[in-house]
mmCIF file of C-alpha atoms in Angstrom:
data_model
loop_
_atom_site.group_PDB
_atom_site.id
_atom_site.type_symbol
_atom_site.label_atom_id
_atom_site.label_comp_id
_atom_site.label_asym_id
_atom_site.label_seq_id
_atom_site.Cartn_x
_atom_site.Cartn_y
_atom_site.Cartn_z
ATOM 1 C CA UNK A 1 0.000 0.000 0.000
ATOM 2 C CA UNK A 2 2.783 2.493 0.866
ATOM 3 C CA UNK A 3 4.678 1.460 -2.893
ATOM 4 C CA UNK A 4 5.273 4.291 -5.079
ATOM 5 C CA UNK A 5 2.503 4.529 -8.039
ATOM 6 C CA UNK A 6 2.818 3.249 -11.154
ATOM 7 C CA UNK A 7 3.017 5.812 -14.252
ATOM 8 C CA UNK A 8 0.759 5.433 -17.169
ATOM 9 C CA UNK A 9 2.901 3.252 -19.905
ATOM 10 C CA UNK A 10 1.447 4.837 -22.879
ATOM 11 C CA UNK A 11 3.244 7.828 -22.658
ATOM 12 C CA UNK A 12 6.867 8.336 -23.200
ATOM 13 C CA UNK A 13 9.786 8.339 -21.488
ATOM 14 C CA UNK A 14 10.514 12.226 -20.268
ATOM 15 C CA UNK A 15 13.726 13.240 -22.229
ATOM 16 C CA UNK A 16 16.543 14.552 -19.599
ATOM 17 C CA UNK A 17 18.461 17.509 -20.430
ATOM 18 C CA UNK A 18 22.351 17.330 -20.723
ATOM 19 C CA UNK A 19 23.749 18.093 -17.470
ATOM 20 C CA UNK A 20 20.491 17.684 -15.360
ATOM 21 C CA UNK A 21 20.912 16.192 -12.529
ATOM 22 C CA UNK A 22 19.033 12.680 -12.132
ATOM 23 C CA UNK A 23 17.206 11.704 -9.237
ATOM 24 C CA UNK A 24 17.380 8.559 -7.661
ATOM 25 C CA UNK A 25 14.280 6.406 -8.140
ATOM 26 C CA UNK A 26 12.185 5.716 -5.460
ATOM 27 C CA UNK A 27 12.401 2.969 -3.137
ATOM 28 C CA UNK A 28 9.641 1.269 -1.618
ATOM 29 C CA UNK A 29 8.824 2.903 2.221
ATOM 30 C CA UNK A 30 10.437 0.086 4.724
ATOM 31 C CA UNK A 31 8.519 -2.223 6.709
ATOM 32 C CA UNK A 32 7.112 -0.868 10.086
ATOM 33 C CA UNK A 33 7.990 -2.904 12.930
ATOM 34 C CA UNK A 34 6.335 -2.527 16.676
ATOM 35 C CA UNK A 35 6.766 -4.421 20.014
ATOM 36 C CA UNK A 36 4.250 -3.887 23.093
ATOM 37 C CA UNK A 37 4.838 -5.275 26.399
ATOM 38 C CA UNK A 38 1.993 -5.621 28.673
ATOM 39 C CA UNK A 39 2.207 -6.770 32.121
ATOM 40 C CA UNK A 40 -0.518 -7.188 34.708
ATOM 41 C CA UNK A 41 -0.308 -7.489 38.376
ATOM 42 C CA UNK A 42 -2.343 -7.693 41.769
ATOM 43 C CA UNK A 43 -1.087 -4.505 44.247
ATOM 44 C CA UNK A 44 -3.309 -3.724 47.431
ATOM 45 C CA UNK A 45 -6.132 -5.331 45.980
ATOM 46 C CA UNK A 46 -5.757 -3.365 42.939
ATOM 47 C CA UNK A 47 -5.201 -4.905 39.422
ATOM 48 C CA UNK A 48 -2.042 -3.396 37.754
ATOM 49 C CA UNK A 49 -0.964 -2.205 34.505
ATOM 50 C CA UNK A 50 2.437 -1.719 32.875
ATOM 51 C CA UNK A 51 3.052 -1.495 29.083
ATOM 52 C CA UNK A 52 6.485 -0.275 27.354
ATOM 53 C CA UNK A 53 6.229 -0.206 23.547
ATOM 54 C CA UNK A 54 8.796 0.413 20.501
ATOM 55 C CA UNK A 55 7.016 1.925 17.504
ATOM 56 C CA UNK A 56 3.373 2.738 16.936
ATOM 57 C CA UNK A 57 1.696 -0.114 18.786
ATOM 58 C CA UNK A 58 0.706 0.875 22.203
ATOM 59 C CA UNK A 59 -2.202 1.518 25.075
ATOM 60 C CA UNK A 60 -4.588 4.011 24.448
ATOM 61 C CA UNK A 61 -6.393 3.451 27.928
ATOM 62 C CA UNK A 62 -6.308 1.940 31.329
ATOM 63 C CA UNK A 63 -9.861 1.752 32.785
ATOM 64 C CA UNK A 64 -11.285 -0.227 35.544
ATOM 65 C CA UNK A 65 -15.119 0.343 34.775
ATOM 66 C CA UNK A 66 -15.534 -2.729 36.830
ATOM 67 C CA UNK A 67 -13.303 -1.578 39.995
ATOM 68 C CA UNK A 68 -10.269 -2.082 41.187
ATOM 69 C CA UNK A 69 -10.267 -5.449 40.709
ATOM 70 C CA UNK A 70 -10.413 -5.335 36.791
ATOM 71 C CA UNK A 71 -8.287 -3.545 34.385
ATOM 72 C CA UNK A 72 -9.442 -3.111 30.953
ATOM 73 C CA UNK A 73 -7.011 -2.081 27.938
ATOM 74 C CA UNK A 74 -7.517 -0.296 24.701
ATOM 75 C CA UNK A 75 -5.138 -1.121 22.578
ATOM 76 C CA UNK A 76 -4.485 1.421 19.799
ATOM 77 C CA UNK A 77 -2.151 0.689 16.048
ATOM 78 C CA UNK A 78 -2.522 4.554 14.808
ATOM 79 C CA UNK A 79 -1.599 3.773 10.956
ATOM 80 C CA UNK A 80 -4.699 1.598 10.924
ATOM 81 C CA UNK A 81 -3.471 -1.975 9.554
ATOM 82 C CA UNK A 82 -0.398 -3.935 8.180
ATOM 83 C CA UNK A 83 1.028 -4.070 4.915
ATOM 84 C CA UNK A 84 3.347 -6.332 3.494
ATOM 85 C CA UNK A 85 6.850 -6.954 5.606
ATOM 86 C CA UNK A 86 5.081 -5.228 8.728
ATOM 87 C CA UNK A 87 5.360 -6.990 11.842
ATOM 88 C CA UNK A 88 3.986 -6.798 15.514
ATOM 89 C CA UNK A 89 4.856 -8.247 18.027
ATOM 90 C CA UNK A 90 2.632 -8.354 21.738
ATOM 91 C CA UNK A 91 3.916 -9.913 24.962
ATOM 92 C CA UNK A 92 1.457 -10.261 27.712
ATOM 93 C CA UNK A 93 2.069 -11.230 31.343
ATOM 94 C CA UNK A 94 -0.318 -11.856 33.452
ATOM 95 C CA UNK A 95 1.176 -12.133 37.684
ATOM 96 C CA UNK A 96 -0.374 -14.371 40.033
ATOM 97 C CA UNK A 97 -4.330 -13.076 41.158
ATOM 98 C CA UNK A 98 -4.296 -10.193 38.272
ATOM 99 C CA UNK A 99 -7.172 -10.165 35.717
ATOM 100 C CA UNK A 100 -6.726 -8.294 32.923
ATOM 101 C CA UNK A 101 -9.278 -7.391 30.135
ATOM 102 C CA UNK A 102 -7.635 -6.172 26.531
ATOM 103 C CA UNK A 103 -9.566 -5.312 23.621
ATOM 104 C CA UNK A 104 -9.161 -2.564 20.525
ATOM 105 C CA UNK A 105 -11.281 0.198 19.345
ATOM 106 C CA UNK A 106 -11.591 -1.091 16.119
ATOM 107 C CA UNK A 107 -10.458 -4.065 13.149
ATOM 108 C CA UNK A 108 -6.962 -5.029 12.932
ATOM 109 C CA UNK A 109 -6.529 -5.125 8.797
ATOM 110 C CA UNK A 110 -3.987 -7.013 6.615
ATOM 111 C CA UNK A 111 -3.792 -4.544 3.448
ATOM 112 C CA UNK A 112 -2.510 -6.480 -0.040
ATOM 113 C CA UNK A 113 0.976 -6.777 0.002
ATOM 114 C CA UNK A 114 3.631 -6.760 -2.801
ATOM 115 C CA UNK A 115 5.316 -10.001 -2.045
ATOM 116 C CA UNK A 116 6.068 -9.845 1.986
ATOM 117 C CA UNK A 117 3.736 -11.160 4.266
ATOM 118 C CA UNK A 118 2.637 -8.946 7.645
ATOM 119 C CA UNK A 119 2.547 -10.665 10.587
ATOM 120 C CA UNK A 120 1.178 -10.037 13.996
ATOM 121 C CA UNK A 121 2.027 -12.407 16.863
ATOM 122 C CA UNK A 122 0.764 -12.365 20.245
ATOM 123 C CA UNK A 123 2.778 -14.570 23.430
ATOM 124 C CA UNK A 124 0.703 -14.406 26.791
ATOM 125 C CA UNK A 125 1.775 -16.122 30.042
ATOM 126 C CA UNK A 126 -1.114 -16.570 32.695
ATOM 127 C CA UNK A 127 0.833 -17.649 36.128
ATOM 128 C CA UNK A 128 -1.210 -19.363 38.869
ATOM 129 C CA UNK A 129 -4.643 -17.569 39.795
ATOM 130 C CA UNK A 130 -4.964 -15.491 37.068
ATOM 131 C CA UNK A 131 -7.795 -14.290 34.557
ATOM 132 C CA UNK A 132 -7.040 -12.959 30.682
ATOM 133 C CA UNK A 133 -9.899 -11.911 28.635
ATOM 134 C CA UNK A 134 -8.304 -11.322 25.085
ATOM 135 C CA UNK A 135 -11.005 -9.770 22.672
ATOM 136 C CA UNK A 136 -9.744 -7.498 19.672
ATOM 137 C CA UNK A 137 -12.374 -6.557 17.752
ATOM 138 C CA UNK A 138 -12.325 -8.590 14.223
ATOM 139 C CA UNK A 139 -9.512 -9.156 11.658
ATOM 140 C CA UNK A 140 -10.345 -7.658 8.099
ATOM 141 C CA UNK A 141 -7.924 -9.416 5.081
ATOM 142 C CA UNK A 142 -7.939 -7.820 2.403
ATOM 143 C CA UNK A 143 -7.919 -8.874 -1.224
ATOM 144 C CA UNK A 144 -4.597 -9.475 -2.162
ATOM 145 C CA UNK A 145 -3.098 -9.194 1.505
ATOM 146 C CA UNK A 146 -0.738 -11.711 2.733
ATOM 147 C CA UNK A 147 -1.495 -12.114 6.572
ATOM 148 C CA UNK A 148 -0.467 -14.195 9.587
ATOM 149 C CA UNK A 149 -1.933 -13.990 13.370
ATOM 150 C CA UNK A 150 -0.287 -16.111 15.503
ATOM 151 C CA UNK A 151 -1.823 -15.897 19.531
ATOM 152 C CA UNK A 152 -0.185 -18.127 21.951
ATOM 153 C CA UNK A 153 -1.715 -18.468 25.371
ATOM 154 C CA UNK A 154 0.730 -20.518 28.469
ATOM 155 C CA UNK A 155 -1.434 -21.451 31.540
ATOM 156 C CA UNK A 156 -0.636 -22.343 34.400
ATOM 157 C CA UNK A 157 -2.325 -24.063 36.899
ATOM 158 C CA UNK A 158 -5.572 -22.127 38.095
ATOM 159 C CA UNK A 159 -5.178 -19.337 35.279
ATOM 160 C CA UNK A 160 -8.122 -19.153 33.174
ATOM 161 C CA UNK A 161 -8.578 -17.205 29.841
ATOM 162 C CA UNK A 162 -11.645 -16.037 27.158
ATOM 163 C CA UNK A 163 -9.718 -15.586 23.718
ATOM 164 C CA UNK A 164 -11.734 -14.829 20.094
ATOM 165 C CA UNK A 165 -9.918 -14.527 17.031
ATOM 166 C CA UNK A 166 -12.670 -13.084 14.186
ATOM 167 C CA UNK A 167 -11.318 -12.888 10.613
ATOM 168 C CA UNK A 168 -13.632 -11.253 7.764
ATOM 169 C CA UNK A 169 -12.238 -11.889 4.429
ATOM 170 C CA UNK A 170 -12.523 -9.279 1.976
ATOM 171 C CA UNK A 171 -15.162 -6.518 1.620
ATOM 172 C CA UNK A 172 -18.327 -8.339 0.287
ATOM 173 C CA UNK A 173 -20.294 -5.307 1.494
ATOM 174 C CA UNK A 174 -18.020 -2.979 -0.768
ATOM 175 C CA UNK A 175 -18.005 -5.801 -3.551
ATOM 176 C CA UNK A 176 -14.421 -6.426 -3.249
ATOM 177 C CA UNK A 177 -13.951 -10.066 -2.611
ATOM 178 C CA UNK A 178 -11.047 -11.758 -1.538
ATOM 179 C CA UNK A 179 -9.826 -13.358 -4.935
ATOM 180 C CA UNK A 180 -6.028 -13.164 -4.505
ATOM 181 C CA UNK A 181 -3.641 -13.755 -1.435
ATOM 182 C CA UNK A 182 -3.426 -15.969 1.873
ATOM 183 C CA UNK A 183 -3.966 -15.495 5.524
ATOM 184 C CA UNK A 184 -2.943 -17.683 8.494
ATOM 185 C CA UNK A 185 -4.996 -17.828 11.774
ATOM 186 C CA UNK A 186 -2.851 -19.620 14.482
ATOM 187 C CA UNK A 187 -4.433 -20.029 18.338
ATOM 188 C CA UNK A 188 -2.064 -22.382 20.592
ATOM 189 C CA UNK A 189 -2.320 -23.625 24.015
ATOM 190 C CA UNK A 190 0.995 -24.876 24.185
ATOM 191 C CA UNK A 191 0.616 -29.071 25.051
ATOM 192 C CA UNK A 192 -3.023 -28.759 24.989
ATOM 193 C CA UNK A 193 -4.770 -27.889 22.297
ATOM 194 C CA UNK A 194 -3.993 -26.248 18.553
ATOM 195 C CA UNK A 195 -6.095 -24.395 16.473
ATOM 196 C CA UNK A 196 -4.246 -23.282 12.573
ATOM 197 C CA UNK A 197 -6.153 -22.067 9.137
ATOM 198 C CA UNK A 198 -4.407 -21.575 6.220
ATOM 199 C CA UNK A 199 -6.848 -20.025 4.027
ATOM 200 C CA UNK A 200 -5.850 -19.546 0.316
ATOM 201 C CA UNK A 201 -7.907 -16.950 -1.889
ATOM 202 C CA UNK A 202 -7.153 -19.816 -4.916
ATOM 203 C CA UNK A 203 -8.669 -22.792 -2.883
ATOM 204 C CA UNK A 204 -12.285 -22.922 -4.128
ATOM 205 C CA UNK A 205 -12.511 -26.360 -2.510
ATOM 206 C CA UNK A 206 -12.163 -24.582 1.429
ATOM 207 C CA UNK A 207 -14.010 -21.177 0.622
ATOM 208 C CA UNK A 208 -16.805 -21.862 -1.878
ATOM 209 C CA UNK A 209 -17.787 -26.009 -1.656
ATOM 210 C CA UNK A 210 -20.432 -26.994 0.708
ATOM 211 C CA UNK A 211 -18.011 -29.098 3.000
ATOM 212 C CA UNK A 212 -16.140 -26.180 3.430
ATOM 213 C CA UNK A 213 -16.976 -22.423 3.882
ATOM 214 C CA UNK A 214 -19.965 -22.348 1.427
ATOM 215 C CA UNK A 215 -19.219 -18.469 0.373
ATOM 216 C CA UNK A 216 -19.030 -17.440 3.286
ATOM 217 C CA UNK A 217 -16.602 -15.045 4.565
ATOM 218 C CA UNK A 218 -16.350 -14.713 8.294
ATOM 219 C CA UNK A 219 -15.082 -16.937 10.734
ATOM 220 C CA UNK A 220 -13.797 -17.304 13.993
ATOM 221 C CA UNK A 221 -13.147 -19.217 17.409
ATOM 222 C CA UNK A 222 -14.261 -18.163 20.717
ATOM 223 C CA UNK A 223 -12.127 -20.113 23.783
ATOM 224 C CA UNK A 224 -12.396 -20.695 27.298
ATOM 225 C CA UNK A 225 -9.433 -22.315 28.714
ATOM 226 C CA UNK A 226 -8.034 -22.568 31.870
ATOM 227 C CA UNK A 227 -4.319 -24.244 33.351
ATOM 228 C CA UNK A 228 -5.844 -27.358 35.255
ATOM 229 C CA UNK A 229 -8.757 -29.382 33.816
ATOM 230 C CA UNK A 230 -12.575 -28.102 34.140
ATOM 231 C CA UNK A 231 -14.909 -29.662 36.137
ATOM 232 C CA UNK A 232 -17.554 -31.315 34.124
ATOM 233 C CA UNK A 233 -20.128 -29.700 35.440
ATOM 234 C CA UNK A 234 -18.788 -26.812 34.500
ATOM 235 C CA UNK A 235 -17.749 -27.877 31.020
ATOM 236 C CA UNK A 236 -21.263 -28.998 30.825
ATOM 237 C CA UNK A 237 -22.755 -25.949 31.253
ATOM 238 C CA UNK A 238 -20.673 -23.756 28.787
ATOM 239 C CA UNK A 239 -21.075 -26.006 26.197
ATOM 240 C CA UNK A 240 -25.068 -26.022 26.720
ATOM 241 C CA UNK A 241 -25.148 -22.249 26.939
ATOM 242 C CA UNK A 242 -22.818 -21.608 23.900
ATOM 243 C CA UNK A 243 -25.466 -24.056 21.256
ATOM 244 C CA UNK A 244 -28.590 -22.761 22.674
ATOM 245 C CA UNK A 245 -27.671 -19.308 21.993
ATOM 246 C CA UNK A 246 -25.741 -20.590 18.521
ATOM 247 C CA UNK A 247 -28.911 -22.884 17.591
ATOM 248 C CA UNK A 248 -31.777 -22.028 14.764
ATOM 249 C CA UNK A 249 -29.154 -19.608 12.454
ATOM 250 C CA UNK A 250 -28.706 -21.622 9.271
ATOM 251 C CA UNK A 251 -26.746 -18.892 7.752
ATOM 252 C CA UNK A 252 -24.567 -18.979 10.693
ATOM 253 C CA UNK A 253 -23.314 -22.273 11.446
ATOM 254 C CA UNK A 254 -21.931 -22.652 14.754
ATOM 255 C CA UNK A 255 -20.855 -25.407 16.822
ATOM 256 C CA UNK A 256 -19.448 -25.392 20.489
ATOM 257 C CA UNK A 257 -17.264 -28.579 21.252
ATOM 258 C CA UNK A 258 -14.657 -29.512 24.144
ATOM 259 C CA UNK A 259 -11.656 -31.057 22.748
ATOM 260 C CA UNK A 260 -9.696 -30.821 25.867
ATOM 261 C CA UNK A 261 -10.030 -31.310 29.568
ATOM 262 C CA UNK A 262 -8.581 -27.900 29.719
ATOM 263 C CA UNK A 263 -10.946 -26.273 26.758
ATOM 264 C CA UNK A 264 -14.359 -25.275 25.733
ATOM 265 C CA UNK A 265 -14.749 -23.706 21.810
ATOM 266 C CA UNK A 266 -16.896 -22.301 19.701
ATOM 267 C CA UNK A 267 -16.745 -22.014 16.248
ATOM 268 C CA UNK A 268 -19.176 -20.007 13.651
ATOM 269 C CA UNK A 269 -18.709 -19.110 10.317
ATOM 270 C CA UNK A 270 -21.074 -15.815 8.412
ATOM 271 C CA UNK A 271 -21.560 -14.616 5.300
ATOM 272 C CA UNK A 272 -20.794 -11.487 6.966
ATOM 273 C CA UNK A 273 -18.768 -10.351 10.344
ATOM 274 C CA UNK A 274 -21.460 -8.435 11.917
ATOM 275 C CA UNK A 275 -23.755 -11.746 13.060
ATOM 276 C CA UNK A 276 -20.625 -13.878 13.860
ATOM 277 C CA UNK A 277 -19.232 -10.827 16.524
ATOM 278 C CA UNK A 278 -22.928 -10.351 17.880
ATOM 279 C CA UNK A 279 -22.955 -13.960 18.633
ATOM 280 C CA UNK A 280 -19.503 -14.476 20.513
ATOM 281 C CA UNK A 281 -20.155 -10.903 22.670
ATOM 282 C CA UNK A 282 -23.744 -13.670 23.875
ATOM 283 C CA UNK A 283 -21.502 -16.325 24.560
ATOM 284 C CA UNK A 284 -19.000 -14.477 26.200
ATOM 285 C CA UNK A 285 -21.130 -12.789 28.244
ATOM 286 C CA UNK A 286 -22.654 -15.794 29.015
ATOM 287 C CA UNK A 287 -19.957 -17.838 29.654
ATOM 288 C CA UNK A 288 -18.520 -14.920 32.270
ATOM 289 C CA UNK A 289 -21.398 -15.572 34.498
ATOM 290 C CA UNK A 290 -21.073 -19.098 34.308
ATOM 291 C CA UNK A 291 -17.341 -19.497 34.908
ATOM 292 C CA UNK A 292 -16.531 -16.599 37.064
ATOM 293 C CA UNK A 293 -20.347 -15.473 38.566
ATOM 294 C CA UNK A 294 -19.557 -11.761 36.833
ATOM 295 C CA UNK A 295 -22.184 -9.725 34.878
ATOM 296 C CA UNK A 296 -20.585 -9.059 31.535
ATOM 297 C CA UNK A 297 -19.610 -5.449 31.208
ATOM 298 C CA UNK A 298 -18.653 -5.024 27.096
ATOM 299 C CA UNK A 299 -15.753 -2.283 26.826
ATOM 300 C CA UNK A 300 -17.549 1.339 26.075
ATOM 301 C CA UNK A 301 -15.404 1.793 22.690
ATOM 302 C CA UNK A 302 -17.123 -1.441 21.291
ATOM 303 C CA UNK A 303 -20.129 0.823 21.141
ATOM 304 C CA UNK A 304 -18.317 4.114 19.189
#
């Protein structure tokens, strides 16, 4: 997106003067690279929040609409998305008895890329006691775009966690499909349990057949997960509440399924993004009362 533009080839090549002097031609604008570090901790019955970042990835807020026992961060990437050879880079710590809330004010997009692919990798550790809710809003690839997001999630015993990753592939709504390009989704308990789609713009088999997406274009996993197995009881109860709110939505296919002692999922697929995110932001909110006994309090920028 940031390459120089192309001149029109029908006209000719500009004649240079004797003795002008030539500029250079332009070279393409580097890649942007940013690193965030967030850390969360549990201080006089206060949750804590510490971030240092290098380059434009960073915290817009800490809030604690919830009290002092909550923080909530806004998470802010001011150029807007990732072009090709762009990376970022998140590490999240999460010390023993914090809870921690993160979220962004917007879609992360992938923008088409000339030949590198932009990558954005996330590596949380939840020590003993701890809570991480990780919900960016959705992921927009665009045509052409060549995209990886890679979360990784360590729990230890106790910790527990609510993690979405929403991908929207093209702009159907503008009419610009998602023809060309490639896009990796990669969600990773490390030991436990692994979740990785390749989707190919060129593999009408996945996107188009009836075994696969059937046209449609959004996606996405909503996890709960926690560092020592879940009671089944427990288990029982977030899988009933996630398919009774998923049920009776042909157009949205959804199916909630526990793979691992350690993990409840749900899976839904749209033709757009809109229905998909309205039906994790239920289950979540749902599933917040049943594993933790807290209302759900949605972050006020998913609302602007």
């Amino acid at each position: 997106m940031r390459a120089p533009p192309a001149f029109p080839t029908c006209l000719p090549p500009r004649q240079t003067p004797p003795g002008t002097a030539v500029s250079p031609p332009l070279a393409p604008q580097p890649a942007w690279a940013s690193t965030l570090d967030l850390r969360y901790g549990r201080r006089h019955g206060r949750s804590t929040a510490h971030s240092l970042h290098a380059g434009a990835l960073r915290v817009l807020a800490a809030l604690h609409p919830e009290g002092p026992d909550i923080c909530h961060h806004v998470l802010v990437h001011p150029p807007g998305g990732l072009v090709g050879g762009d990376r970022l880079g998140i590490r999240c710590d999460v010390e023993a008895q914090a809870h921690a809330l993160v979220t962004t004010p917007g879609a992360t997009r992938f923008y088409r890329s000339l030949g590198a692919p932009a990558v954005q990798t996330l590596d949380a550790t939840l020590h003993e006691g701890t809570r991480l809710e990780w919900l960016p809003l959705e992921t927009l690839a665009y045509n052409a775009c060549l995209g990886e997001n890679r979360s990784r999630f360590t729990l230890a015993p106790g910790a527990e966690l609510f993690a979405w990753d929403m991908l929207a592939l093209g702009l159907p709504a503008a009419g610009q499909a998602f023809q060309s390009g490639r896009f990796t989704q990669h969600l990773e308990l490390p030991g436990v349990w692994l979740e990785r789609g390749h989707l190919d713009a060129t593999d009408a088999a996945l996107l188009h057949s009836p075994s696969g997406l059937a046209g449609r274009t959004a996606l996405g996993t909503l996890v709960f997960a926690s560092g020592s197995p879940i009671a089944a009881p427990r288990r029982d109860a977030l899988l009933d509440a996630a398919r009774q709110l998923a049920c009776g939505d042909a157009e949205r296919p959804a199916g909630a399924t526990s793979p691992h002692p350690q993990v409840v999922v749900l899976r839904a697929a749209s033709h757009r993004i809109e229905p998909l995110a309205a039906l994790f932001k239920q289950v979540w909110a749902a599933w917040r009362h049943l594993a933790w006994d807290l209302p759900p309090c949605a972050p006020r920028v998913w609302a602007t």
